Amino acid sequence: MTTPPATNPTTPSGAAPTGTTTSGAETIGTKPSGAGSTSAARAGADHRVRFRLIRGELTRIAAVRLHRWAALAAVVCGGGLTGLLSVIGPENATPPMPGIDTPEGAALVVGITGVLLFVPALIGAIGIAGEYRHRTIATTFLAEPRRGRVLTAKLVVYAALGLAYGVIASLTSAIALLAAAAVRGVDLTIPAGDLITLLIRLAVAAAAYTILGVAIGALAGHQLVAVGIIVGYFYFLEYILLVVPGINTIYPYLPGGATAALTDFSFITSTIAEQTAAPGPGLLPAAAGAAVLLAYAAAAATTAALLPLRRDIN
């Protein structure tokens, strides 16, 4: 009498049992699903780490009251400057400019806020450079050794802070224009759509400048050096380049020229061209100016995220 082969009583006849190997050495069972669960768990952990880093940066900014100073600066640079020029009247300036009763004049007094976009750049630079100066960045890197994630979280938070600055400056600028027009009894003829578009452009430019400031602060590593670089560049070097014939052709591709194109603020280039009796550089279209400015912000963000990775922190 022949003895039948032993079988697993829980396994249907003719089916390979789970977790065993077939004749082709192909594993059938729980390992692929386990690997997928592990990957999902790691992805979830990564998201939680990034969220905690961003939340930590928000807490840090709130603790040093940087957001309050940024909001105050936005009100002064946006509403204060626009209100002052609107009340005085740009047509009373030297040289005279179009009045706020014209679309060109109203856009000019709002667009001049772009001249003070170095302020959000200073906010970003002082914030990040202060961490290097006071060595608090070392504590952060010890808590999270992956510096790229830390700096990326800082860029995200500071970009949001810069956008908030731009929104406050734009809104207060619009309110100041409307209030000044009411006080002077002037009817605004600028289309509402054009004014809103200009305000949005200013807000976006403020966010881009804040990222530029973070990059400069991360590279400088010292607050005074970062402030010197920003003020020296935006208030001296760019204007010097603008008045030098031949070299001024690169001005439209510099951050200041790109901002002037984005906000359609050609007063400075036109005035310099009149005083020097030389043809000034033309500005790029608004969309091209926005692309150039965002390209600067992207390059600055990449530099700020990569270069400090190789730097020793004392």
PDB file of C-alpha atoms in Angstrom:
ATOM      1  CA  MET A   1       0.000   0.000   0.000  1.00  0.00           C
ATOM      2  CA  THR A   2       1.372   3.445  -1.080  1.00  0.00           C
ATOM      3  CA  THR A   3       1.422   6.305   1.507  1.00  0.00           C
ATOM      4  CA  PRO A   4      -0.022   9.645   0.107  1.00  0.00           C
ATOM      5  CA  PRO A   5       2.190  12.770   0.360  1.00  0.00           C
ATOM      6  CA  ALA A   6       1.676  15.015   3.381  1.00  0.00           C
ATOM      7  CA  THR A   7      -0.297  18.214   2.711  1.00  0.00           C
ATOM      8  CA  ASN A   8      -1.157  21.343   4.677  1.00  0.00           C
ATOM      9  CA  PRO A   9      -4.727  20.945   5.765  1.00  0.00           C
ATOM     10  CA  THR A  10      -5.363  24.769   5.359  1.00  0.00           C
ATOM     11  CA  THR A  11      -4.060  24.898   1.810  1.00  0.00           C
ATOM     12  CA  PRO A  12      -6.469  24.164  -1.010  1.00  0.00           C
ATOM     13  CA  SER A  13      -5.476  21.308  -3.184  1.00  0.00           C
ATOM     14  CA  GLY A  14      -3.235  22.381  -6.097  1.00  0.00           C
ATOM     15  CA  ALA A  15      -2.488  25.901  -4.704  1.00  0.00           C
ATOM     16  CA  ALA A  16       0.918  27.054  -3.522  1.00  0.00           C
ATOM     17  CA  PRO A  17       0.919  28.056   0.130  1.00  0.00           C
ATOM     18  CA  THR A  18       1.374  31.695   1.045  1.00  0.00           C
ATOM     19  CA  GLY A  19       4.955  32.631   1.871  1.00  0.00           C
ATOM     20  CA  THR A  20       6.468  29.650   0.077  1.00  0.00           C
ATOM     21  CA  THR A  21       8.559  29.621  -3.084  1.00  0.00           C
ATOM     22  CA  THR A  22       7.305  28.262  -6.353  1.00  0.00           C
ATOM     23  CA  SER A  23       9.350  26.114  -8.666  1.00  0.00           C
ATOM     24  CA  GLY A  24      10.556  29.284 -10.456  1.00  0.00           C
ATOM     25  CA  ALA A  25      11.869  30.709  -7.139  1.00  0.00           C
ATOM     26  CA  GLU A  26       9.280  33.515  -7.361  1.00  0.00           C
ATOM     27  CA  THR A  27       8.228  34.652  -3.925  1.00  0.00           C
ATOM     28  CA  ILE A  28       4.532  34.957  -3.370  1.00  0.00           C
ATOM     29  CA  GLY A  29       3.429  36.442  -0.134  1.00  0.00           C
ATOM     30  CA  THR A  30       3.643  39.385   2.183  1.00  0.00           C
ATOM     31  CA  LYS A  31       7.075  40.990   1.390  1.00  0.00           C
ATOM     32  CA  PRO A  32       5.985  43.439  -1.407  1.00  0.00           C
ATOM     33  CA  SER A  33       3.093  44.769   0.653  1.00  0.00           C
ATOM     34  CA  GLY A  34       5.445  45.146   3.640  1.00  0.00           C
ATOM     35  CA  ALA A  35       7.917  47.200   1.557  1.00  0.00           C
ATOM     36  CA  GLY A  36       5.089  49.466   0.394  1.00  0.00           C
ATOM     37  CA  SER A  37       3.984  50.034   3.947  1.00  0.00           C
ATOM     38  CA  THR A  38       7.551  50.914   4.940  1.00  0.00           C
ATOM     39  CA  SER A  39       7.859  53.450   2.114  1.00  0.00           C
ATOM     40  CA  ALA A  40       4.542  55.029   3.032  1.00  0.00           C
ATOM     41  CA  ALA A  41       5.603  55.231   6.663  1.00  0.00           C
ATOM     42  CA  ARG A  42       8.880  56.923   5.714  1.00  0.00           C
ATOM     43  CA  ALA A  43       7.075  59.402   3.449  1.00  0.00           C
ATOM     44  CA  GLY A  44       4.673  60.215   6.254  1.00  0.00           C
ATOM     45  CA  ALA A  45       7.547  60.709   8.672  1.00  0.00           C
ATOM     46  CA  ASP A  46       9.300  63.016   6.194  1.00  0.00           C
ATOM     47  CA  HIS A  47       6.175  65.138   5.833  1.00  0.00           C
ATOM     48  CA  ARG A  48       5.845  65.392   9.601  1.00  0.00           C
ATOM     49  CA  VAL A  49       9.487  66.480   9.910  1.00  0.00           C
ATOM     50  CA  ARG A  50       9.050  69.171   7.251  1.00  0.00           C
ATOM     51  CA  PHE A  51       5.871  70.382   8.920  1.00  0.00           C
ATOM     52  CA  ARG A  52       7.595  70.583  12.303  1.00  0.00           C
ATOM     53  CA  LEU A  53      10.486  72.546  10.773  1.00  0.00           C
ATOM     54  CA  ILE A  54       8.133  75.070   9.185  1.00  0.00           C
ATOM     55  CA  ARG A  55       6.159  75.362  12.413  1.00  0.00           C
ATOM     56  CA  GLY A  56       9.420  75.866  14.311  1.00  0.00           C
ATOM     57  CA  GLU A  57      10.457  78.683  11.963  1.00  0.00           C
ATOM     58  CA  LEU A  58       7.082  80.374  12.430  1.00  0.00           C
ATOM     59  CA  THR A  59       7.509  80.135  16.194  1.00  0.00           C
ATOM     60  CA  ARG A  60      11.019  81.573  15.936  1.00  0.00           C
ATOM     61  CA  ILE A  61       9.866  84.601  13.913  1.00  0.00           C
ATOM     62  CA  ALA A  62       6.952  85.207  16.275  1.00  0.00           C
ATOM     63  CA  ALA A  63       9.286  85.008  19.270  1.00  0.00           C
ATOM     64  CA  VAL A  64      11.584  87.775  17.991  1.00  0.00           C
ATOM     65  CA  ARG A  65       8.662  89.955  16.902  1.00  0.00           C
ATOM     66  CA  LEU A  66      10.068  90.192  13.386  1.00  0.00           C
ATOM     67  CA  HIS A  67       6.570  89.936  11.977  1.00  0.00           C
ATOM     68  CA  ARG A  68       5.479  93.062  13.847  1.00  0.00           C
ATOM     69  CA  TRP A  69       8.368  95.121  12.529  1.00  0.00           C
ATOM     70  CA  ALA A  70       7.675  93.810   9.042  1.00  0.00           C
ATOM     71  CA  ALA A  71       4.005  94.807   9.265  1.00  0.00           C
ATOM     72  CA  LEU A  72       4.924  98.291  10.533  1.00  0.00           C
ATOM     73  CA  ALA A  73       7.470  98.758   7.753  1.00  0.00           C
ATOM     74  CA  ALA A  74       4.881  97.659   5.178  1.00  0.00           C
ATOM     75  CA  VAL A  75       2.386 100.249   6.405  1.00  0.00           C
ATOM     76  CA  VAL A  76       4.990 103.036   6.378  1.00  0.00           C
ATOM     77  CA  CYS A  77       6.520 102.112   3.009  1.00  0.00           C
ATOM     78  CA  GLY A  78       3.178 101.395   1.373  1.00  0.00           C
ATOM     79  CA  GLY A  79       0.469 103.567   2.833  1.00  0.00           C
ATOM     80  CA  GLY A  80       2.753 106.270   4.209  1.00  0.00           C
ATOM     81  CA  LEU A  81       4.719 106.943   1.041  1.00  0.00           C
ATOM     82  CA  THR A  82       1.733 106.709  -1.290  1.00  0.00           C
ATOM     83  CA  GLY A  83      -0.401 108.886   0.968  1.00  0.00           C
ATOM     84  CA  LEU A  84       2.293 111.557   1.263  1.00  0.00           C
ATOM     85  CA  LEU A  85       2.871 111.760  -2.494  1.00  0.00           C
ATOM     86  CA  SER A  86      -0.850 111.701  -3.226  1.00  0.00           C
ATOM     87  CA  VAL A  87      -1.596 114.546  -0.821  1.00  0.00           C
ATOM     88  CA  ILE A  88       1.302 116.681  -2.029  1.00  0.00           C
ATOM     89  CA  GLY A  89       0.427 115.900  -5.618  1.00  0.00           C
ATOM     90  CA  PRO A  90       2.928 114.394  -8.041  1.00  0.00           C
ATOM     91  CA  GLU A  91       2.162 117.265 -10.416  1.00  0.00           C
ATOM     92  CA  ASN A  92       3.824 119.601  -7.875  1.00  0.00           C
ATOM     93  CA  ALA A  93       7.086 117.650  -7.839  1.00  0.00           C
ATOM     94  CA  THR A  94      10.263 118.632  -9.687  1.00  0.00           C
ATOM     95  CA  PRO A  95      10.169 117.527 -12.418  1.00  0.00           C
ATOM     96  CA  PRO A  96       6.357 117.472 -12.455  1.00  0.00           C
ATOM     97  CA  MET A  97       4.657 114.125 -12.834  1.00  0.00           C
ATOM     98  CA  PRO A  98       1.145 113.245 -13.929  1.00  0.00           C
ATOM     99  CA  GLY A  99      -1.521 113.946 -11.311  1.00  0.00           C
ATOM    100  CA  ILE A 100      -3.361 111.214  -9.505  1.00  0.00           C
ATOM    101  CA  ASP A 101      -6.488 112.131 -11.490  1.00  0.00           C
ATOM    102  CA  THR A 102      -4.834 110.426 -14.464  1.00  0.00           C
ATOM    103  CA  PRO A 103      -4.272 106.643 -14.721  1.00  0.00           C
ATOM    104  CA  GLU A 104      -0.545 107.245 -15.187  1.00  0.00           C
ATOM    105  CA  GLY A 105      -0.277 109.417 -12.086  1.00  0.00           C
ATOM    106  CA  ALA A 106      -2.260 107.041  -9.870  1.00  0.00           C
ATOM    107  CA  ALA A 107      -0.165 104.072 -11.024  1.00  0.00           C
ATOM    108  CA  LEU A 108       3.010 106.090 -10.434  1.00  0.00           C
ATOM    109  CA  VAL A 109       2.290 106.960  -6.781  1.00  0.00           C
ATOM    110  CA  VAL A 110       1.391 103.329  -6.080  1.00  0.00           C
ATOM    111  CA  GLY A 111       4.264 101.916  -8.116  1.00  0.00           C
ATOM    112  CA  ILE A 112       6.827 104.034  -6.281  1.00  0.00           C
ATOM    113  CA  THR A 113       6.365 101.571  -3.412  1.00  0.00           C
ATOM    114  CA  GLY A 114       8.564  99.285  -5.486  1.00  0.00           C
ATOM    115  CA  VAL A 115      11.518 101.607  -4.861  1.00  0.00           C
ATOM    116  CA  LEU A 116      11.399 100.526  -1.209  1.00  0.00           C
ATOM    117  CA  LEU A 117      11.392  96.794  -1.905  1.00  0.00           C
ATOM    118  CA  PHE A 118      14.857  96.650  -0.375  1.00  0.00           C
ATOM    119  CA  VAL A 119      13.012  96.674   2.989  1.00  0.00           C
ATOM    120  CA  PRO A 120      11.635  93.098   2.698  1.00  0.00           C
ATOM    121  CA  ALA A 121      15.079  92.088   1.438  1.00  0.00           C
ATOM    122  CA  LEU A 122      16.552  93.552   4.629  1.00  0.00           C
ATOM    123  CA  ILE A 123      13.991  91.676   6.727  1.00  0.00           C
ATOM    124  CA  GLY A 124      14.995  88.359   5.178  1.00  0.00           C
ATOM    125  CA  ALA A 125      18.714  89.112   5.387  1.00  0.00           C
ATOM    126  CA  ILE A 126      18.640  90.289   9.003  1.00  0.00           C
ATOM    127  CA  GLY A 127      16.518  87.312  10.061  1.00  0.00           C
ATOM    128  CA  ILE A 128      18.816  84.612   8.682  1.00  0.00           C
ATOM    129  CA  ALA A 129      22.110  86.432   9.276  1.00  0.00           C
ATOM    130  CA  GLY A 130      21.119  86.994  12.897  1.00  0.00           C
ATOM    131  CA  GLU A 131      20.903  83.240  13.378  1.00  0.00           C
ATOM    132  CA  TYR A 132      24.450  82.810  12.120  1.00  0.00           C
ATOM    133  CA  ARG A 133      25.705  85.709  14.209  1.00  0.00           C
ATOM    134  CA  HIS A 134      24.143  84.453  17.460  1.00  0.00           C
ATOM    135  CA  ARG A 135      24.942  80.791  16.660  1.00  0.00           C
ATOM    136  CA  THR A 136      21.339  79.743  17.009  1.00  0.00           C
ATOM    137  CA  ILE A 137      21.592  78.171  13.568  1.00  0.00           C
ATOM    138  CA  ALA A 138      24.031  75.625  15.061  1.00  0.00           C
ATOM    139  CA  THR A 139      21.413  74.473  17.551  1.00  0.00           C
ATOM    140  CA  THR A 140      18.924  74.053  14.732  1.00  0.00           C
ATOM    141  CA  PHE A 141      21.380  72.026  12.663  1.00  0.00           C
ATOM    142  CA  LEU A 142      22.139  69.815  15.638  1.00  0.00           C
ATOM    143  CA  ALA A 143      18.428  69.121  16.099  1.00  0.00           C
ATOM    144  CA  GLU A 144      17.988  68.459  12.370  1.00  0.00           C
ATOM    145  CA  PRO A 145      21.321  67.551  10.725  1.00  0.00           C
ATOM    146  CA  ARG A 146      19.779  67.614   7.257  1.00  0.00           C
ATOM    147  CA  ARG A 147      20.540  71.283   6.597  1.00  0.00           C
ATOM    148  CA  GLY A 148      18.778  71.338   3.266  1.00  0.00           C
ATOM    149  CA  ARG A 149      15.463  70.720   4.962  1.00  0.00           C
ATOM    150  CA  VAL A 150      16.140  73.393   7.567  1.00  0.00           C
ATOM    151  CA  LEU A 151      17.008  76.058   5.021  1.00  0.00           C
ATOM    152  CA  THR A 152      14.128  75.047   2.772  1.00  0.00           C
ATOM    153  CA  ALA A 153      11.742  75.532   5.698  1.00  0.00           C
ATOM    154  CA  LYS A 154      13.258  78.964   6.331  1.00  0.00           C
ATOM    155  CA  LEU A 155      12.818  79.938   2.684  1.00  0.00           C
ATOM    156  CA  VAL A 156       9.169  78.849   2.735  1.00  0.00           C
ATOM    157  CA  VAL A 157       8.420  80.807   5.898  1.00  0.00           C
ATOM    158  CA  TYR A 158      10.290  83.926   4.806  1.00  0.00           C
ATOM    159  CA  ALA A 159       8.634  83.846   1.383  1.00  0.00           C
ATOM    160  CA  ALA A 160       5.261  83.789   3.151  1.00  0.00           C
ATOM    161  CA  LEU A 161       6.416  86.648   5.375  1.00  0.00           C
ATOM    162  CA  GLY A 162       7.503  88.634   2.325  1.00  0.00           C
ATOM    163  CA  LEU A 163       4.184  87.983   0.605  1.00  0.00           C
ATOM    164  CA  ALA A 164       2.338  89.159   3.715  1.00  0.00           C
ATOM    165  CA  TYR A 165       4.516  92.274   3.713  1.00  0.00           C
ATOM    166  CA  GLY A 166       3.628  92.898   0.074  1.00  0.00           C
ATOM    167  CA  VAL A 167      -0.099  92.400   0.669  1.00  0.00           C
ATOM    168  CA  ILE A 168      -0.102  94.848   3.605  1.00  0.00           C
ATOM    169  CA  ALA A 169       1.956  97.410   1.678  1.00  0.00           C
ATOM    170  CA  SER A 170      -0.301  97.096  -1.373  1.00  0.00           C
ATOM    171  CA  LEU A 171      -3.550  97.367   0.582  1.00  0.00           C
ATOM    172  CA  THR A 172      -2.411 100.351   2.631  1.00  0.00           C
ATOM    173  CA  SER A 173      -1.089 101.982  -0.542  1.00  0.00           C
ATOM    174  CA  ALA A 174      -4.479 101.616  -2.219  1.00  0.00           C
ATOM    175  CA  ILE A 175      -6.280 102.896   0.867  1.00  0.00           C
ATOM    176  CA  ALA A 176      -3.942 105.897   1.057  1.00  0.00           C
ATOM    177  CA  LEU A 177      -4.531 106.703  -2.613  1.00  0.00           C
ATOM    178  CA  LEU A 178      -8.303 106.565  -2.183  1.00  0.00           C
ATOM    179  CA  ALA A 179      -8.167 108.641   1.012  1.00  0.00           C
ATOM    180  CA  ALA A 180      -5.911 111.289  -0.545  1.00  0.00           C
ATOM    181  CA  ALA A 181      -8.164 111.525  -3.593  1.00  0.00           C
ATOM    182  CA  ALA A 182     -11.175 112.009  -1.313  1.00  0.00           C
ATOM    183  CA  VAL A 183      -9.407 114.690   0.729  1.00  0.00           C
ATOM    184  CA  ARG A 184      -8.303 116.587  -2.371  1.00  0.00           C
ATOM    185  CA  GLY A 185     -11.631 116.095  -4.126  1.00  0.00           C
ATOM    186  CA  VAL A 186      -9.988 114.332  -7.044  1.00  0.00           C
ATOM    187  CA  ASP A 187     -11.723 111.667  -9.100  1.00  0.00           C
ATOM    188  CA  LEU A 188      -9.555 108.633  -9.806  1.00  0.00           C
ATOM    189  CA  THR A 189      -9.702 107.520 -13.415  1.00  0.00           C
ATOM    190  CA  ILE A 190      -7.419 104.505 -13.183  1.00  0.00           C
ATOM    191  CA  PRO A 191      -9.405 101.335 -13.987  1.00  0.00           C
ATOM    192  CA  ALA A 192      -9.960  99.130 -10.934  1.00  0.00           C
ATOM    193  CA  GLY A 193      -8.568  96.100 -12.773  1.00  0.00           C
ATOM    194  CA  ASP A 194      -5.313  97.894 -13.575  1.00  0.00           C
ATOM    195  CA  LEU A 195      -4.927  99.043  -9.973  1.00  0.00           C
ATOM    196  CA  ILE A 196      -5.575  95.546  -8.561  1.00  0.00           C
ATOM    197  CA  THR A 197      -3.109  93.998 -11.021  1.00  0.00           C
ATOM    198  CA  LEU A 198      -0.453  96.505  -9.988  1.00  0.00           C
ATOM    199  CA  LEU A 199      -1.039  95.758  -6.308  1.00  0.00           C
ATOM    200  CA  ILE A 200      -0.699  91.995  -6.916  1.00  0.00           C
ATOM    201  CA  ARG A 201       2.560  92.565  -8.788  1.00  0.00           C
ATOM    202  CA  LEU A 202       3.947  94.566  -5.880  1.00  0.00           C
ATOM    203  CA  ALA A 203       3.026  91.795  -3.434  1.00  0.00           C
ATOM    204  CA  VAL A 204       4.738  89.137  -5.568  1.00  0.00           C
ATOM    205  CA  ALA A 205       7.820  91.331  -5.935  1.00  0.00           C
ATOM    206  CA  ALA A 206       8.009  91.731  -2.143  1.00  0.00           C
ATOM    207  CA  ALA A 207       8.053  87.944  -1.689  1.00  0.00           C
ATOM    208  CA  ALA A 208      10.815  87.601  -4.292  1.00  0.00           C
ATOM    209  CA  TYR A 209      12.904  90.307  -2.617  1.00  0.00           C
ATOM    210  CA  THR A 210      12.537  88.612   0.769  1.00  0.00           C
ATOM    211  CA  ILE A 211      13.958  85.404  -0.697  1.00  0.00           C
ATOM    212  CA  LEU A 212      16.828  87.422  -2.190  1.00  0.00           C
ATOM    213  CA  GLY A 213      17.458  88.853   1.258  1.00  0.00           C
ATOM    214  CA  VAL A 214      17.498  85.412   2.882  1.00  0.00           C
ATOM    215  CA  ALA A 215      20.062  84.246   0.346  1.00  0.00           C
ATOM    216  CA  ILE A 216      22.270  87.300   0.886  1.00  0.00           C
ATOM    217  CA  GLY A 217      22.002  86.901   4.655  1.00  0.00           C
ATOM    218  CA  ALA A 218      22.858  83.200   4.503  1.00  0.00           C
ATOM    219  CA  LEU A 219      25.890  83.884   2.331  1.00  0.00           C
ATOM    220  CA  ALA A 220      27.112  86.912   4.306  1.00  0.00           C
ATOM    221  CA  GLY A 221      26.571  85.312   7.706  1.00  0.00           C
ATOM    222  CA  HIS A 222      26.623  88.720   9.398  1.00  0.00           C
ATOM    223  CA  GLN A 223      23.817  91.249   9.692  1.00  0.00           C
ATOM    224  CA  LEU A 224      25.830  94.410   9.026  1.00  0.00           C
ATOM    225  CA  VAL A 225      27.553  92.871   6.033  1.00  0.00           C
ATOM    226  CA  ALA A 226      24.210  91.745   4.618  1.00  0.00           C
ATOM    227  CA  VAL A 227      22.665  95.191   5.128  1.00  0.00           C
ATOM    228  CA  GLY A 228      25.678  96.823   3.478  1.00  0.00           C
ATOM    229  CA  ILE A 229      25.433  94.557   0.459  1.00  0.00           C
ATOM    230  CA  ILE A 230      21.707  95.162  -0.021  1.00  0.00           C
ATOM    231  CA  VAL A 231      21.767  98.941   0.464  1.00  0.00           C
ATOM    232  CA  GLY A 232      24.970  99.340  -1.506  1.00  0.00           C
ATOM    233  CA  TYR A 233      23.676  97.356  -4.424  1.00  0.00           C
ATOM    234  CA  PHE A 234      20.108  98.641  -4.700  1.00  0.00           C
ATOM    235  CA  TYR A 235      20.909 102.297  -3.907  1.00  0.00           C
ATOM    236  CA  PHE A 236      24.322 102.784  -5.475  1.00  0.00           C
ATOM    237  CA  LEU A 237      25.525 100.085  -7.825  1.00  0.00           C
ATOM    238  CA  GLU A 238      22.330  99.671  -9.838  1.00  0.00           C
ATOM    239  CA  TYR A 239      21.916 103.430 -10.275  1.00  0.00           C
ATOM    240  CA  ILE A 240      25.564 103.813 -11.272  1.00  0.00           C
ATOM    241  CA  LEU A 241      25.105 101.121 -13.872  1.00  0.00           C
ATOM    242  CA  LEU A 242      21.952 102.870 -15.031  1.00  0.00           C
ATOM    243  CA  VAL A 243      23.730 106.159 -15.868  1.00  0.00           C
ATOM    244  CA  VAL A 244      26.754 104.646 -17.634  1.00  0.00           C
ATOM    245  CA  PRO A 245      26.084 104.590 -21.385  1.00  0.00           C
ATOM    246  CA  GLY A 246      26.478 101.152 -22.883  1.00  0.00           C
ATOM    247  CA  ILE A 247      26.591  99.359 -19.560  1.00  0.00           C
ATOM    248  CA  ASN A 248      23.065 100.529 -18.790  1.00  0.00           C
ATOM    249  CA  THR A 249      21.776  98.126 -21.417  1.00  0.00           C
ATOM    250  CA  ILE A 250      21.975  95.361 -18.816  1.00  0.00           C
ATOM    251  CA  TYR A 251      19.761  97.313 -16.397  1.00  0.00           C
ATOM    252  CA  PRO A 252      16.475  95.734 -17.610  1.00  0.00           C
ATOM    253  CA  TYR A 253      17.897  92.337 -16.630  1.00  0.00           C
ATOM    254  CA  LEU A 254      18.967  93.392 -13.135  1.00  0.00           C
ATOM    255  CA  PRO A 255      16.598  92.980 -10.157  1.00  0.00           C
ATOM    256  CA  GLY A 256      15.787  96.704 -10.100  1.00  0.00           C
ATOM    257  CA  GLY A 257      15.063  96.823 -13.818  1.00  0.00           C
ATOM    258  CA  ALA A 258      12.964  93.664 -13.643  1.00  0.00           C
ATOM    259  CA  THR A 259      10.986  95.150 -10.757  1.00  0.00           C
ATOM    260  CA  ALA A 260      10.437  98.402 -12.659  1.00  0.00           C
ATOM    261  CA  ALA A 261       9.106  96.367 -15.582  1.00  0.00           C
ATOM    262  CA  LEU A 262       6.881  94.258 -13.319  1.00  0.00           C
ATOM    263  CA  THR A 263       5.374  97.340 -11.652  1.00  0.00           C
ATOM    264  CA  ASP A 264       5.467  99.458 -14.826  1.00  0.00           C
ATOM    265  CA  PHE A 265       7.463 102.110 -12.957  1.00  0.00           C
ATOM    266  CA  SER A 266       9.608 103.879 -15.541  1.00  0.00           C
ATOM    267  CA  PHE A 267       9.933 107.239 -13.747  1.00  0.00           C
ATOM    268  CA  ILE A 268      13.553 106.698 -12.672  1.00  0.00           C
ATOM    269  CA  THR A 269      14.801 105.567 -16.069  1.00  0.00           C
ATOM    270  CA  SER A 270      12.918 108.379 -17.809  1.00  0.00           C
ATOM    271  CA  THR A 271      14.237 111.026 -15.408  1.00  0.00           C
ATOM    272  CA  ILE A 272      17.849 109.880 -15.747  1.00  0.00           C
ATOM    273  CA  ALA A 273      17.500 109.804 -19.513  1.00  0.00           C
ATOM    274  CA  GLU A 274      16.209 113.404 -19.512  1.00  0.00           C
ATOM    275  CA  GLN A 275      18.958 114.686 -17.202  1.00  0.00           C
ATOM    276  CA  THR A 276      21.790 112.961 -19.026  1.00  0.00           C
ATOM    277  CA  ALA A 277      20.357 113.690 -22.482  1.00  0.00           C
ATOM    278  CA  ALA A 278      21.168 110.094 -23.365  1.00  0.00           C
ATOM    279  CA  PRO A 279      18.761 107.409 -24.439  1.00  0.00           C
ATOM    280  CA  GLY A 280      17.860 105.334 -21.407  1.00  0.00           C
ATOM    281  CA  PRO A 281      17.444 101.584 -21.480  1.00  0.00           C
ATOM    282  CA  GLY A 282      13.973 100.384 -22.259  1.00  0.00           C
ATOM    283  CA  LEU A 283      12.228  98.129 -19.781  1.00  0.00           C
ATOM    284  CA  LEU A 284      11.139  94.592 -20.466  1.00  0.00           C
ATOM    285  CA  PRO A 285       7.460  93.681 -20.784  1.00  0.00           C
ATOM    286  CA  ALA A 286       5.795  93.091 -17.423  1.00  0.00           C
ATOM    287  CA  ALA A 287       5.656  89.310 -17.887  1.00  0.00           C
ATOM    288  CA  ALA A 288       9.342  89.171 -18.822  1.00  0.00           C
ATOM    289  CA  GLY A 289      10.217  91.347 -15.836  1.00  0.00           C
ATOM    290  CA  ALA A 290       8.319  88.969 -13.570  1.00  0.00           C
ATOM    291  CA  ALA A 291      10.148  85.993 -15.081  1.00  0.00           C
ATOM    292  CA  VAL A 292      13.556  87.641 -14.565  1.00  0.00           C
ATOM    293  CA  LEU A 293      12.764  88.577 -10.970  1.00  0.00           C
ATOM    294  CA  LEU A 294      11.462  85.096 -10.129  1.00  0.00           C
ATOM    295  CA  ALA A 295      14.557  83.603 -11.769  1.00  0.00           C
ATOM    296  CA  TYR A 296      16.716  85.680  -9.410  1.00  0.00           C
ATOM    297  CA  ALA A 297      14.615  84.483  -6.465  1.00  0.00           C
ATOM    298  CA  ALA A 298      14.907  80.833  -7.566  1.00  0.00           C
ATOM    299  CA  ALA A 299      18.678  81.130  -8.024  1.00  0.00           C
ATOM    300  CA  ALA A 300      19.001  82.819  -4.633  1.00  0.00           C
ATOM    301  CA  ALA A 301      16.882  80.147  -2.947  1.00  0.00           C
ATOM    302  CA  THR A 302      18.969  77.379  -4.481  1.00  0.00           C
ATOM    303  CA  THR A 303      22.191  79.066  -3.403  1.00  0.00           C
ATOM    304  CA  ALA A 304      20.882  79.646   0.101  1.00  0.00           C
ATOM    305  CA  ALA A 305      19.825  76.003   0.400  1.00  0.00           C
ATOM    306  CA  LEU A 306      23.001  74.449  -1.024  1.00  0.00           C
ATOM    307  CA  LEU A 307      26.010  76.603  -0.164  1.00  0.00           C
ATOM    308  CA  PRO A 308      25.600  76.651   3.660  1.00  0.00           C
ATOM    309  CA  LEU A 309      25.576  72.841   3.533  1.00  0.00           C
ATOM    310  CA  ARG A 310      29.333  72.959   3.003  1.00  0.00           C
ATOM    311  CA  ARG A 311      30.049  75.599   5.628  1.00  0.00           C
ATOM    312  CA  ASP A 312      31.324  74.777   9.102  1.00  0.00           C
ATOM    313  CA  ILE A 313      29.228  76.138  11.946  1.00  0.00           C
ATOM    314  CA  ASN A 314      31.235  77.193  14.966  1.00  0.00           C
TER     315      ASN A 314
END
